[in-house]
Coordinates of C-alpha atoms in Angstrom, one line a residue:
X110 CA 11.2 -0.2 -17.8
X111 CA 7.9 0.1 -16.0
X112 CA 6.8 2.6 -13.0
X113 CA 5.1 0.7 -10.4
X114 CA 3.2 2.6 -7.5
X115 CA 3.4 0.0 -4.2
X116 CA 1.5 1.3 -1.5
X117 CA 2.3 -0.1 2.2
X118 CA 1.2 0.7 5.3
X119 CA 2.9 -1.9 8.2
X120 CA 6.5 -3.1 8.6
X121 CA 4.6 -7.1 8.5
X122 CA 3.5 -6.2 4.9
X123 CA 6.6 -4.4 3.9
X124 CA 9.0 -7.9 5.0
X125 CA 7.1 -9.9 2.4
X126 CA 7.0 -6.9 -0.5
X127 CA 11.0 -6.5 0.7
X128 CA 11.8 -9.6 -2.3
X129 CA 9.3 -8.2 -4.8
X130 CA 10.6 -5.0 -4.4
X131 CA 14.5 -5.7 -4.5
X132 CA 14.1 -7.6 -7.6
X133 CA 11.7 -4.9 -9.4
X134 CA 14.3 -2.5 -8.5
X135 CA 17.3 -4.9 -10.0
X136 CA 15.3 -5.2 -13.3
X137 CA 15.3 -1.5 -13.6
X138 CA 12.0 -0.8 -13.1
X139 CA 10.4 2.7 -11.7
X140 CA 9.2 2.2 -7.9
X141 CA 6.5 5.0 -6.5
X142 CA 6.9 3.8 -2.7
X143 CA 3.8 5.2 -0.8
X144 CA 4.5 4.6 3.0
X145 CA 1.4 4.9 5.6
X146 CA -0.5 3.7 8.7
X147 CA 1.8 2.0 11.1
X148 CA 4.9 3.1 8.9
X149 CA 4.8 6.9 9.4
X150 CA 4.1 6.0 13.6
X151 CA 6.5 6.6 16.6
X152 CA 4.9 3.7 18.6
X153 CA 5.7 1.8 15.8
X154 CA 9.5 3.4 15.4
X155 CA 8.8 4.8 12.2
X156 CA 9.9 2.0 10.0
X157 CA 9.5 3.8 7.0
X158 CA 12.9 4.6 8.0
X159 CA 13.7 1.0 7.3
X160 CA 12.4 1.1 3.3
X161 CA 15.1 4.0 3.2
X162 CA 17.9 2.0 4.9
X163 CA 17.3 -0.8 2.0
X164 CA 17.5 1.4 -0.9
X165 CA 14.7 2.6 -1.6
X166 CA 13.1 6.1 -2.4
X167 CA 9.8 6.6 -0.7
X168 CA 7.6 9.1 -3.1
X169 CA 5.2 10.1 -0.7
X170 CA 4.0 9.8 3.2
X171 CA 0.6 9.7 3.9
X172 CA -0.9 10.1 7.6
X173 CA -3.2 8.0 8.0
X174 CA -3.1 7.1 11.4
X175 CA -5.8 8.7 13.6
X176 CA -6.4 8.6 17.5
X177 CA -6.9 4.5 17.7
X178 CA -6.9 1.7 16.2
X179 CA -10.7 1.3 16.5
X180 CA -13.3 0.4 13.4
X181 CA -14.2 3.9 13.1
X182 CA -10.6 5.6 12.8
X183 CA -9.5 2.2 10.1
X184 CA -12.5 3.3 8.3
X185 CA -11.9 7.3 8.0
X186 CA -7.8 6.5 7.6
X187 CA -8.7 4.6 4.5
X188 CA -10.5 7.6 3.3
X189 CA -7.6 9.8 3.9
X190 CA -5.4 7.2 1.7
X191 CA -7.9 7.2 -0.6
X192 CA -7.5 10.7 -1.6
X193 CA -3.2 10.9 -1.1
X194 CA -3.2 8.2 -3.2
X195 CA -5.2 9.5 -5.8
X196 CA -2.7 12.3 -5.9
X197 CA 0.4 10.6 -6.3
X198 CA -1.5 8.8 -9.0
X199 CA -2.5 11.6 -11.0
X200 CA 1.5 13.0 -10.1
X201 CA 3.2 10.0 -11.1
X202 CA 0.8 8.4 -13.8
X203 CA 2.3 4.6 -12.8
X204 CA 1.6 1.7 -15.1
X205 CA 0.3 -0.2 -12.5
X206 CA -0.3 -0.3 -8.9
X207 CA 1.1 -2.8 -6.7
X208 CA -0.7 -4.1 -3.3
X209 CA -0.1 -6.9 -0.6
X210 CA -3.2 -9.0 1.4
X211 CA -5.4 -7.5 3.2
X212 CA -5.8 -4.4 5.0
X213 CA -6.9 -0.8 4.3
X214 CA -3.7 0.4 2.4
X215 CA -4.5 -2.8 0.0
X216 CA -8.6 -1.6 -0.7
X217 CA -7.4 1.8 -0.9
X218 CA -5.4 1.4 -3.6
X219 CA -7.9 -1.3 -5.1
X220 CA -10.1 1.5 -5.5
X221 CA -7.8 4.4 -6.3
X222 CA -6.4 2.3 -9.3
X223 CA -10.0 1.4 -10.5
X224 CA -11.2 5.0 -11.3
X225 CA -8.0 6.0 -12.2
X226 CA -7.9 2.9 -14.5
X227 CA -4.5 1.7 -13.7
X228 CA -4.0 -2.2 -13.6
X229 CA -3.8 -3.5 -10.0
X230 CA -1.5 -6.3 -9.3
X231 CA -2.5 -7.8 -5.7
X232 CA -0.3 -10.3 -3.9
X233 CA -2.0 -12.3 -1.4
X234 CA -5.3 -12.7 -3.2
X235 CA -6.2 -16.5 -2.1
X236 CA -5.1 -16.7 1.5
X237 CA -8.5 -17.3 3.9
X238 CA -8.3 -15.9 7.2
X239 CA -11.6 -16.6 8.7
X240 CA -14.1 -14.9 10.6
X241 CA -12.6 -11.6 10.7
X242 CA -13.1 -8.6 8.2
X243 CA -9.9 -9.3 6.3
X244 CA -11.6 -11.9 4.0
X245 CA -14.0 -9.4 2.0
X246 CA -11.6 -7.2 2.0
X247 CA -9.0 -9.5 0.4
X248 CA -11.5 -10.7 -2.4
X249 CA -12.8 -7.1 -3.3
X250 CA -8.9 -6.4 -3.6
X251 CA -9.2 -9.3 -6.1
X252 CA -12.1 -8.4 -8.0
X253 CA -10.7 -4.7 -8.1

């Protein structure tokens, strides 16, 4: 049995992990669920309810979510995941870390499981959206 920390931060992402994680879980394995972003928002009906109503245990909630949506407030959110992540991290001490596309939650743990020198596993790693900053993101994620 392994312990896998999966980070997710929107109900879109969380639809695609839903297989990945149903299986992981059938094959005994340890999921660390770390819900943020959109997840842990009322406009967005708290759908971290949702990863509850399918089975799962979520191990921690970090806020993320500041004023707006806006470049600035991505950019410091990240930050703040940054630094809950590193915490569950060091907590849990996972095997590896588990992460979908393309957006902040993804990076953040990128770069959490780098220093903290856990393997990352990213899903998602080849698909080109164009023009947009998804695309570096996606192939740091990668290199990471």
């Amino acid at each position: 049995m392994m312990k896998i920390l999966v980070s997710t931060g929107i109900r879109s992402d969380y639809d695609i992990l839903y297989p990945v994680l149903s299986e992981l879980k059938k094959a005994y394995h340890e999921l660390v669920i770390v819900v943020s972003g959109a997840h842990l928002s009322n406009q967005h009906n708290n759908t971290y309810q949702r990863i509850i109503e399918d089975g799962f245990k979520i191990a921690d909630k970090v806020d993320t979510l500041l004023s707006t949506d806006r470049a600035i407030q991505r950019s410091k959110g990240t930050g703040l995941l940054i630094q809950g992540l590193t915490q569950t991290v060091e907590r849990t001490d996972p095997d590896f870390l588990l992460v979908l596309g393309d957006r902040e939650e993804s990076i953040a743990t990128a770069i959490v499981g780098n220093y903290m020198e856990k393997l990352v596993v990213h899903i998602g790693g080849g698909d080109p959206v164009y023009g947009n900053a998804d695309d570096p993101v996606r192939f740091a994620v990668s290199k990471l």
